[in-house]
Amino acid sequence: MPHLPRAILFDLDDTLIRAYAQPEEAWTRLLHVFSAHLDAHDPAALERIRVAIMEEARAFWSDRAEAARWRLDIPGARRLSVRRGLEKLGRRDEALADRIADAFTELRRSEYRLYPDAHATVDALRDRGVRLALVTNGAGETQRAKIERFDLAHRFHHIQIEGEFGQGKPELAVYRHALERLGCDACDAWMVGDNYEWEVEAPQKLGVCGIWYDPFDAGIPAHATAQPARVIRRLGELLE
């Protein structure tokens, strides 16, 4: 049996549930639906639109202050990215851009999936006496809906959502508060998640063991400023 910590903090999106991973494939599928509206009748034209939208999204989310504000309104942020992407290609049509963005939001929501070993892993950890927190960024209503949909609430001793707490990862106060609610010191806790900055680099500044969840084998980012204590590709590896 592995040595387990006193407490584990889990991320939600793309850690316990698959929510936003691999956007390239999802955008390709969605834009095919709008090909006639976009006058894009061949794969190359659709690819140019996808690249423009995703470049604008990356630029948008790379601004930390803007990202912190818009994480509480992902559909609204997506509308802005699509508008800017189409404008970049010389097409200013906010109504069409918003329809595309909203359709993408609904596509992603319909395709949320619980990772196969999420419930079993969390339940096994709790049964072994590990204190558990769910620490997620995003709006309260949006994240609570996911938590209810995937039957997660009763599995955690503490649930902390950015929109309800008032701060989000990677602010250090987020991890401190969760640890305080679990009654655990940083040195005896793990943070598990897919975002390298939020689940490895930031918590390790406090002495929390950062475990990076990398289900698609992306590899440690080239810009990483810290090494994870461990890399896992399945949640069940926490018990191995």
PDB file of C-alpha atoms in Angstrom:
ATOM      1  CA  MET A   1       0.000   0.000   0.000  1.00  0.00           C
ATOM      2  CA  PRO A   2       1.437   3.426  -0.921  1.00  0.00           C
ATOM      3  CA  HIS A   3       2.340   6.050   1.632  1.00  0.00           C
ATOM      4  CA  LEU A   4      -0.498   8.555   1.494  1.00  0.00           C
ATOM      5  CA  PRO A   5      -0.538  12.132   2.820  1.00  0.00           C
ATOM      6  CA  ARG A   6      -2.891  13.446   5.418  1.00  0.00           C
ATOM      7  CA  ALA A   7      -4.729  15.540   2.820  1.00  0.00           C
ATOM      8  CA  ILE A   8      -5.118  15.855  -0.943  1.00  0.00           C
ATOM      9  CA  LEU A   9      -6.420  18.871  -2.855  1.00  0.00           C
ATOM     10  CA  PHE A  10      -7.969  17.958  -6.213  1.00  0.00           C
ATOM     11  CA  ASP A  11      -8.612  20.145  -9.220  1.00  0.00           C
ATOM     12  CA  LEU A  12     -11.948  19.599 -10.991  1.00  0.00           C
ATOM     13  CA  ASP A  13     -11.853  20.445 -14.713  1.00  0.00           C
ATOM     14  CA  ASP A  14      -9.701  18.080 -16.770  1.00  0.00           C
ATOM     15  CA  THR A  15      -8.637  16.277 -13.615  1.00  0.00           C
ATOM     16  CA  LEU A  16     -11.751  14.601 -12.228  1.00  0.00           C
ATOM     17  CA  ILE A  17     -13.860  15.387 -15.274  1.00  0.00           C
ATOM     18  CA  ARG A  18     -12.837  15.884 -18.862  1.00  0.00           C
ATOM     19  CA  ALA A  19     -14.089  19.350 -19.722  1.00  0.00           C
ATOM     20  CA  TYR A  20     -11.795  21.526 -21.839  1.00  0.00           C
ATOM     21  CA  ALA A  21      -8.992  19.222 -22.989  1.00  0.00           C
ATOM     22  CA  GLN A  22      -7.964  18.958 -26.651  1.00  0.00           C
ATOM     23  CA  PRO A  23      -9.851  22.024 -27.902  1.00  0.00           C
ATOM     24  CA  GLU A  24      -8.350  21.759 -31.401  1.00  0.00           C
ATOM     25  CA  GLU A  25     -10.377  18.661 -32.205  1.00  0.00           C
ATOM     26  CA  ALA A  26     -13.567  20.108 -30.727  1.00  0.00           C
ATOM     27  CA  TRP A  27     -13.212  23.365 -32.660  1.00  0.00           C
ATOM     28  CA  THR A  28     -12.612  21.472 -35.912  1.00  0.00           C
ATOM     29  CA  ARG A  29     -15.851  19.527 -35.445  1.00  0.00           C
ATOM     30  CA  LEU A  30     -17.845  22.597 -34.457  1.00  0.00           C
ATOM     31  CA  LEU A  31     -16.632  24.793 -37.315  1.00  0.00           C
ATOM     32  CA  HIS A  32     -17.667  22.178 -39.877  1.00  0.00           C
ATOM     33  CA  VAL A  33     -21.240  22.794 -38.740  1.00  0.00           C
ATOM     34  CA  PHE A  34     -20.860  26.506 -39.563  1.00  0.00           C
ATOM     35  CA  SER A  35     -18.870  26.089 -42.783  1.00  0.00           C
ATOM     36  CA  ALA A  36     -21.623  27.463 -45.019  1.00  0.00           C
ATOM     37  CA  HIS A  37     -22.202  30.481 -42.748  1.00  0.00           C
ATOM     38  CA  LEU A  38     -18.453  31.156 -42.797  1.00  0.00           C
ATOM     39  CA  ASP A  39     -18.102  30.694 -46.566  1.00  0.00           C
ATOM     40  CA  ALA A  40     -15.445  28.129 -45.750  1.00  0.00           C
ATOM     41  CA  HIS A  41     -15.949  25.249 -48.127  1.00  0.00           C
ATOM     42  CA  ASP A  42     -12.683  23.379 -47.782  1.00  0.00           C
ATOM     43  CA  PRO A  43     -10.663  22.044 -44.822  1.00  0.00           C
ATOM     44  CA  ALA A  44      -7.889  24.605 -45.306  1.00  0.00           C
ATOM     45  CA  ALA A  45     -10.297  27.520 -44.921  1.00  0.00           C
ATOM     46  CA  LEU A  46     -11.814  26.028 -41.769  1.00  0.00           C
ATOM     47  CA  GLU A  47      -8.349  25.417 -40.392  1.00  0.00           C
ATOM     48  CA  ARG A  48      -7.414  29.060 -40.853  1.00  0.00           C
ATOM     49  CA  ILE A  49     -10.496  30.073 -38.889  1.00  0.00           C
ATOM     50  CA  ARG A  50      -9.773  27.565 -36.119  1.00  0.00           C
ATOM     51  CA  VAL A  51      -6.177  28.763 -35.811  1.00  0.00           C
ATOM     52  CA  ALA A  52      -7.247  32.418 -35.693  1.00  0.00           C
ATOM     53  CA  ILE A  53      -9.825  31.759 -32.970  1.00  0.00           C
ATOM     54  CA  MET A  54      -7.442  29.702 -30.866  1.00  0.00           C
ATOM     55  CA  GLU A  55      -4.619  32.230 -31.225  1.00  0.00           C
ATOM     56  CA  GLU A  56      -6.928  34.957 -29.981  1.00  0.00           C
ATOM     57  CA  ALA A  57      -8.056  32.737 -27.100  1.00  0.00           C
ATOM     58  CA  ARG A  58      -4.468  32.018 -26.060  1.00  0.00           C
ATOM     59  CA  ALA A  59      -3.613  35.717 -26.137  1.00  0.00           C
ATOM     60  CA  PHE A  60      -6.750  36.490 -24.169  1.00  0.00           C
ATOM     61  CA  TRP A  61      -6.057  33.951 -21.417  1.00  0.00           C
ATOM     62  CA  SER A  62      -2.359  34.814 -21.160  1.00  0.00           C
ATOM     63  CA  ASP A  63      -3.273  38.130 -19.524  1.00  0.00           C
ATOM     64  CA  ARG A  64      -3.508  37.126 -15.866  1.00  0.00           C
ATOM     65  CA  ALA A  65      -5.722  40.005 -14.774  1.00  0.00           C
ATOM     66  CA  GLU A  66      -8.142  39.504 -17.654  1.00  0.00           C
ATOM     67  CA  ALA A  67      -8.144  35.752 -17.144  1.00  0.00           C
ATOM     68  CA  ALA A  68      -9.007  36.104 -13.455  1.00  0.00           C
ATOM     69  CA  ARG A  69     -11.982  38.275 -14.361  1.00  0.00           C
ATOM     70  CA  TRP A  70     -13.272  36.211 -17.276  1.00  0.00           C
ATOM     71  CA  ARG A  71     -12.888  32.811 -15.622  1.00  0.00           C
ATOM     72  CA  LEU A  72     -16.178  33.685 -13.969  1.00  0.00           C
ATOM     73  CA  ASP A  73     -17.822  34.053 -17.396  1.00  0.00           C
ATOM     74  CA  ILE A  74     -16.324  31.468 -19.744  1.00  0.00           C
ATOM     75  CA  PRO A  75     -19.134  31.764 -22.353  1.00  0.00           C
ATOM     76  CA  GLY A  76     -18.604  35.521 -22.490  1.00  0.00           C
ATOM     77  CA  ALA A  77     -14.855  35.113 -22.835  1.00  0.00           C
ATOM     78  CA  ARG A  78     -15.378  32.626 -25.633  1.00  0.00           C
ATOM     79  CA  ARG A  79     -17.604  35.108 -27.496  1.00  0.00           C
ATOM     80  CA  LEU A  80     -14.830  37.705 -27.373  1.00  0.00           C
ATOM     81  CA  SER A  81     -12.220  35.249 -28.649  1.00  0.00           C
ATOM     82  CA  VAL A  82     -14.380  34.183 -31.601  1.00  0.00           C
ATOM     83  CA  ARG A  83     -15.243  37.774 -32.479  1.00  0.00           C
ATOM     84  CA  ARG A  84     -11.557  38.716 -32.458  1.00  0.00           C
ATOM     85  CA  GLY A  85     -10.577  35.640 -34.426  1.00  0.00           C
ATOM     86  CA  LEU A  86     -13.071  36.345 -37.200  1.00  0.00           C
ATOM     87  CA  GLU A  87     -12.139  40.036 -37.252  1.00  0.00           C
ATOM     88  CA  LYS A  88      -8.506  39.021 -37.680  1.00  0.00           C
ATOM     89  CA  LEU A  89      -9.573  37.286 -40.903  1.00  0.00           C
ATOM     90  CA  GLY A  90     -11.488  40.327 -42.077  1.00  0.00           C
ATOM     91  CA  ARG A  91     -14.954  39.212 -41.041  1.00  0.00           C
ATOM     92  CA  ARG A  92     -16.735  41.451 -38.554  1.00  0.00           C
ATOM     93  CA  ASP A  93     -19.984  39.678 -37.710  1.00  0.00           C
ATOM     94  CA  GLU A  94     -20.661  39.682 -33.981  1.00  0.00           C
ATOM     95  CA  ALA A  95     -23.991  37.871 -34.296  1.00  0.00           C
ATOM     96  CA  LEU A  96     -22.399  34.961 -36.163  1.00  0.00           C
ATOM     97  CA  ALA A  97     -19.385  34.951 -33.859  1.00  0.00           C
ATOM     98  CA  ASP A  98     -21.624  34.737 -30.807  1.00  0.00           C
ATOM     99  CA  ARG A  99     -23.659  31.895 -32.340  1.00  0.00           C
ATOM    100  CA  ILE A 100     -20.469  29.953 -32.984  1.00  0.00           C
ATOM    101  CA  ALA A 101     -19.108  30.639 -29.509  1.00  0.00           C
ATOM    102  CA  ASP A 102     -22.360  29.656 -27.819  1.00  0.00           C
ATOM    103  CA  ALA A 103     -22.574  26.483 -29.896  1.00  0.00           C
ATOM    104  CA  PHE A 104     -19.054  25.575 -28.800  1.00  0.00           C
ATOM    105  CA  THR A 105     -19.988  26.186 -25.169  1.00  0.00           C
ATOM    106  CA  GLU A 106     -22.975  23.848 -25.512  1.00  0.00           C
ATOM    107  CA  LEU A 107     -20.888  21.238 -27.336  1.00  0.00           C
ATOM    108  CA  ARG A 108     -18.313  21.177 -24.554  1.00  0.00           C
ATOM    109  CA  ARG A 109     -20.967  21.082 -21.843  1.00  0.00           C
ATOM    110  CA  SER A 110     -22.726  18.151 -23.498  1.00  0.00           C
ATOM    111  CA  GLU A 111     -19.449  16.256 -23.710  1.00  0.00           C
ATOM    112  CA  TYR A 112     -18.272  16.647 -20.112  1.00  0.00           C
ATOM    113  CA  ARG A 113     -17.241  13.212 -18.901  1.00  0.00           C
ATOM    114  CA  LEU A 114     -16.125  11.864 -15.555  1.00  0.00           C
ATOM    115  CA  TYR A 115     -12.709  10.240 -15.861  1.00  0.00           C
ATOM    116  CA  PRO A 116     -13.284   6.471 -15.490  1.00  0.00           C
ATOM    117  CA  ASP A 117     -11.360   6.021 -12.241  1.00  0.00           C
ATOM    118  CA  ALA A 118     -12.309   9.331 -10.582  1.00  0.00           C
ATOM    119  CA  HIS A 119     -15.007   8.090  -8.198  1.00  0.00           C
ATOM    120  CA  ALA A 120     -13.157   4.896  -7.302  1.00  0.00           C
ATOM    121  CA  THR A 121      -9.914   6.745  -6.586  1.00  0.00           C
ATOM    122  CA  VAL A 122     -11.484   9.485  -4.486  1.00  0.00           C
ATOM    123  CA  ASP A 123     -13.602   6.977  -2.550  1.00  0.00           C
ATOM    124  CA  ALA A 124     -10.606   4.750  -1.853  1.00  0.00           C
ATOM    125  CA  LEU A 125      -8.571   7.691  -0.576  1.00  0.00           C
ATOM    126  CA  ARG A 126     -11.364   8.824   1.711  1.00  0.00           C
ATOM    127  CA  ASP A 127     -11.827   5.261   2.997  1.00  0.00           C
ATOM    128  CA  ARG A 128      -8.150   5.242   3.932  1.00  0.00           C
ATOM    129  CA  GLY A 129      -8.558   8.358   6.034  1.00  0.00           C
ATOM    130  CA  VAL A 130      -7.189  10.991   3.652  1.00  0.00           C
ATOM    131  CA  ARG A 131      -8.785  14.423   4.050  1.00  0.00           C
ATOM    132  CA  LEU A 132     -10.010  15.644   0.661  1.00  0.00           C
ATOM    133  CA  ALA A 133     -10.672  19.061  -0.844  1.00  0.00           C
ATOM    134  CA  LEU A 134     -11.980  19.999  -4.272  1.00  0.00           C
ATOM    135  CA  VAL A 135     -10.370  23.300  -5.284  1.00  0.00           C
ATOM    136  CA  THR A 136     -11.574  24.743  -8.581  1.00  0.00           C
ATOM    137  CA  ASN A 137     -11.534  28.011 -10.459  1.00  0.00           C
ATOM    138  CA  GLY A 138     -14.643  29.329 -12.165  1.00  0.00           C
ATOM    139  CA  ALA A 139     -18.095  30.660 -11.365  1.00  0.00           C
ATOM    140  CA  GLY A 140     -19.973  29.192  -8.427  1.00  0.00           C
ATOM    141  CA  GLU A 141     -23.139  28.280 -10.329  1.00  0.00           C
ATOM    142  CA  THR A 142     -21.213  26.698 -13.214  1.00  0.00           C
ATOM    143  CA  GLN A 143     -18.919  24.623 -11.040  1.00  0.00           C
ATOM    144  CA  ARG A 144     -21.662  23.569  -8.608  1.00  0.00           C
ATOM    145  CA  ALA A 145     -23.655  22.258 -11.576  1.00  0.00           C
ATOM    146  CA  LYS A 146     -20.719  20.043 -12.578  1.00  0.00           C
ATOM    147  CA  ILE A 147     -20.214  18.860  -9.008  1.00  0.00           C
ATOM    148  CA  GLU A 148     -23.873  17.865  -8.769  1.00  0.00           C
ATOM    149  CA  ARG A 149     -23.983  16.321 -12.242  1.00  0.00           C
ATOM    150  CA  PHE A 150     -21.085  14.021 -11.451  1.00  0.00           C
ATOM    151  CA  ASP A 151     -22.061  13.192  -7.861  1.00  0.00           C
ATOM    152  CA  LEU A 152     -18.942  14.666  -6.281  1.00  0.00           C
ATOM    153  CA  ALA A 153     -20.142  16.807  -3.364  1.00  0.00           C
ATOM    154  CA  HIS A 154     -20.405  14.128  -0.676  1.00  0.00           C
ATOM    155  CA  ARG A 155     -16.996  12.749  -1.561  1.00  0.00           C
ATOM    156  CA  PHE A 156     -15.065  15.788  -0.294  1.00  0.00           C
ATOM    157  CA  HIS A 157     -14.573  17.230   3.152  1.00  0.00           C
ATOM    158  CA  HIS A 158     -14.207  20.723   1.664  1.00  0.00           C
ATOM    159  CA  ILE A 159     -15.243  22.264  -1.659  1.00  0.00           C
ATOM    160  CA  GLN A 160     -13.742  25.611  -2.649  1.00  0.00           C
ATOM    161  CA  ILE A 161     -14.836  27.448  -5.800  1.00  0.00           C
ATOM    162  CA  GLU A 162     -13.208  30.651  -7.022  1.00  0.00           C
ATOM    163  CA  GLY A 163     -16.509  32.465  -7.580  1.00  0.00           C
ATOM    164  CA  GLU A 164     -17.642  31.722  -4.031  1.00  0.00           C
ATOM    165  CA  PHE A 165     -14.328  32.104  -2.212  1.00  0.00           C
ATOM    166  CA  GLY A 166     -13.366  35.317  -3.972  1.00  0.00           C
ATOM    167  CA  GLN A 167      -9.945  34.205  -5.218  1.00  0.00           C
ATOM    168  CA  GLY A 168      -8.701  31.514  -7.576  1.00  0.00           C
ATOM    169  CA  LYS A 169      -5.589  29.520  -8.301  1.00  0.00           C
ATOM    170  CA  PRO A 170      -2.687  30.329  -8.468  1.00  0.00           C
ATOM    171  CA  GLU A 171      -3.189  32.801  -5.586  1.00  0.00           C
ATOM    172  CA  LEU A 172      -1.475  31.273  -2.562  1.00  0.00           C
ATOM    173  CA  ALA A 173      -4.368  32.229  -0.290  1.00  0.00           C
ATOM    174  CA  VAL A 174      -6.459  29.642  -2.132  1.00  0.00           C
ATOM    175  CA  TYR A 175      -4.271  26.727  -1.071  1.00  0.00           C
ATOM    176  CA  ARG A 176      -3.748  28.085   2.423  1.00  0.00           C
ATOM    177  CA  HIS A 177      -7.484  28.330   3.026  1.00  0.00           C
ATOM    178  CA  ALA A 178      -8.170  24.827   1.753  1.00  0.00           C
ATOM    179  CA  LEU A 179      -5.430  23.390   3.975  1.00  0.00           C
ATOM    180  CA  GLU A 180      -6.795  25.289   6.951  1.00  0.00           C
ATOM    181  CA  ARG A 181     -10.266  23.884   6.353  1.00  0.00           C
ATOM    182  CA  LEU A 182      -8.816  20.379   6.181  1.00  0.00           C
ATOM    183  CA  GLY A 183      -6.760  20.938   9.311  1.00  0.00           C
ATOM    184  CA  CYS A 184      -3.557  19.980   7.551  1.00  0.00           C
ATOM    185  CA  ASP A 185      -0.059  21.445   7.192  1.00  0.00           C
ATOM    186  CA  ALA A 186       1.300  22.041   3.693  1.00  0.00           C
ATOM    187  CA  CYS A 187       4.113  19.560   4.208  1.00  0.00           C
ATOM    188  CA  ASP A 188       1.622  16.722   4.628  1.00  0.00           C
ATOM    189  CA  ALA A 189      -0.588  17.508   1.627  1.00  0.00           C
ATOM    190  CA  TRP A 190      -0.696  16.859  -2.094  1.00  0.00           C
ATOM    191  CA  MET A 191      -2.220  18.954  -4.865  1.00  0.00           C
ATOM    192  CA  VAL A 192      -3.375  16.986  -7.925  1.00  0.00           C
ATOM    193  CA  GLY A 193      -4.344  18.559 -11.235  1.00  0.00           C
ATOM    194  CA  ASP A 194      -3.680  19.145 -14.915  1.00  0.00           C
ATOM    195  CA  ASN A 195      -2.642  22.819 -14.862  1.00  0.00           C
ATOM    196  CA  TYR A 196       1.117  22.960 -14.349  1.00  0.00           C
ATOM    197  CA  GLU A 197       1.205  26.439 -12.844  1.00  0.00           C
ATOM    198  CA  TRP A 198      -1.838  25.986 -10.614  1.00  0.00           C
ATOM    199  CA  GLU A 199      -1.282  22.438  -9.411  1.00  0.00           C
ATOM    200  CA  VAL A 200       2.502  22.129  -9.373  1.00  0.00           C
ATOM    201  CA  GLU A 201       4.368  25.428  -9.318  1.00  0.00           C
ATOM    202  CA  ALA A 202       2.086  27.510  -7.075  1.00  0.00           C
ATOM    203  CA  PRO A 203       1.301  24.971  -4.320  1.00  0.00           C
ATOM    204  CA  GLN A 204       4.932  23.856  -4.126  1.00  0.00           C
ATOM    205  CA  LYS A 205       5.837  27.412  -3.090  1.00  0.00           C
ATOM    206  CA  LEU A 206       3.997  26.609   0.155  1.00  0.00           C
ATOM    207  CA  GLY A 207       5.540  23.179   0.585  1.00  0.00           C
ATOM    208  CA  VAL A 208       2.599  21.225  -0.841  1.00  0.00           C
ATOM    209  CA  CYS A 209       3.579  18.225  -2.956  1.00  0.00           C
ATOM    210  CA  GLY A 210       2.530  19.026  -6.538  1.00  0.00           C
ATOM    211  CA  ILE A 211       1.350  16.022  -8.555  1.00  0.00           C
ATOM    212  CA  TRP A 212       0.756  16.697 -12.214  1.00  0.00           C
ATOM    213  CA  TYR A 213      -2.049  14.857 -13.974  1.00  0.00           C
ATOM    214  CA  ASP A 214      -0.986  14.392 -17.612  1.00  0.00           C
ATOM    215  CA  PRO A 215      -3.494  11.975 -19.193  1.00  0.00           C
ATOM    216  CA  PHE A 216      -2.501  12.833 -22.767  1.00  0.00           C
ATOM    217  CA  ASP A 217       1.245  12.472 -22.151  1.00  0.00           C
ATOM    218  CA  ALA A 218       1.962  16.079 -23.077  1.00  0.00           C
ATOM    219  CA  GLY A 219       5.187  16.144 -21.080  1.00  0.00           C
ATOM    220  CA  ILE A 220       6.440  18.766 -18.647  1.00  0.00           C
ATOM    221  CA  PRO A 221       6.139  22.250 -20.228  1.00  0.00           C
ATOM    222  CA  ALA A 222       9.356  23.768 -21.541  1.00  0.00           C
ATOM    223  CA  HIS A 223       8.718  26.920 -19.474  1.00  0.00           C
ATOM    224  CA  ALA A 224       8.275  25.024 -16.191  1.00  0.00           C
ATOM    225  CA  THR A 225       9.922  26.687 -13.198  1.00  0.00           C
ATOM    226  CA  ALA A 226       9.584  23.672 -10.892  1.00  0.00           C
ATOM    227  CA  GLN A 227       9.548  19.903 -11.178  1.00  0.00           C
ATOM    228  CA  PRO A 228       6.484  17.962 -10.048  1.00  0.00           C
ATOM    229  CA  ALA A 229       6.904  15.529  -7.210  1.00  0.00           C
ATOM    230  CA  ARG A 230       5.221  13.014  -9.477  1.00  0.00           C
ATOM    231  CA  VAL A 231       3.522  12.731 -12.871  1.00  0.00           C
ATOM    232  CA  ILE A 232       0.453  10.503 -13.251  1.00  0.00           C
ATOM    233  CA  ARG A 233      -1.573   9.586 -16.322  1.00  0.00           C
ATOM    234  CA  ARG A 234      -4.413   7.886 -14.463  1.00  0.00           C
ATOM    235  CA  LEU A 235      -5.926   9.009 -11.168  1.00  0.00           C
ATOM    236  CA  GLY A 236      -5.725   5.444  -9.905  1.00  0.00           C
ATOM    237  CA  GLU A 237      -1.923   5.763  -9.890  1.00  0.00           C
ATOM    238  CA  LEU A 238      -2.290   7.748  -6.662  1.00  0.00           C
ATOM    239  CA  LEU A 239      -3.139   4.448  -4.974  1.00  0.00           C
ATOM    240  CA  GLU A 240      -0.368   2.410  -6.579  1.00  0.00           C
TER     241      GLU A 240
END
